[in-house]
Amino acid sequence: MDHTLVKRLRGEVGARLAEQRRLDASGGLPPMSGEDERQFARALIAQVLEDHARNEITAGRVPPNAQEEEELAAAIHAALFGVGRLQPLLDDPQVENIDIN
């Protein structure tokens, strides 16, 4: 997993999410619920990944395949709403202990 790429894409999604919050607030709309915000973020992640794939193709590089794109989406979502790189370990029922140095 390219964590530099995840960080960059998370920044793009975060900026779009913050912009939507500002637009909602300036339009007098109530803030999104936590679940609504997560669902909206999933749509933003899909858009950002599509933009990334398009940019890779335009630059003559191979875009992420479906599995890589799914992993990137999960990593971006975990970086925004979870505990980042630790999230897969916390979600794994086989993991009982996590030692961090």
Short mmCIF file of C-alpha atoms in Angstrom, two decimals, residues 6-7 10-11 73-87:
data_model
loop_
_atom_site.label_atom_id
_atom_site.label_comp_id
_atom_site.label_asym_id
_atom_site.label_seq_id
_atom_site.Cartn_x
_atom_site.Cartn_y
_atom_site.Cartn_z
CA VAL A 6 -3.42 7.40 0.63
CA LYS A 7 -2.42 10.56 2.50
CA ARG A 10 -7.36 11.55 1.94
CA GLY A 11 -6.43 15.22 1.79
CA ALA A 73 -10.87 3.29 -0.68
CA ALA A 74 -10.79 1.38 2.61
CA ALA A 75 -7.51 3.03 3.63
CA ILE A 76 -8.80 6.52 2.82
CA HIS A 77 -12.02 5.88 4.75
CA ALA A 78 -10.04 4.52 7.71
CA ALA A 79 -7.78 7.59 7.63
CA LEU A 80 -10.82 9.88 7.73
CA PHE A 81 -13.10 8.04 10.16
CA GLY A 82 -11.08 5.27 11.78
CA VAL A 83 -7.60 4.89 13.15
CA GLY A 84 -5.76 4.85 9.84
CA ARG A 85 -3.35 1.97 9.29
CA LEU A 86 -4.45 0.28 12.52
CA GLN A 87 -8.07 -0.07 11.35
#
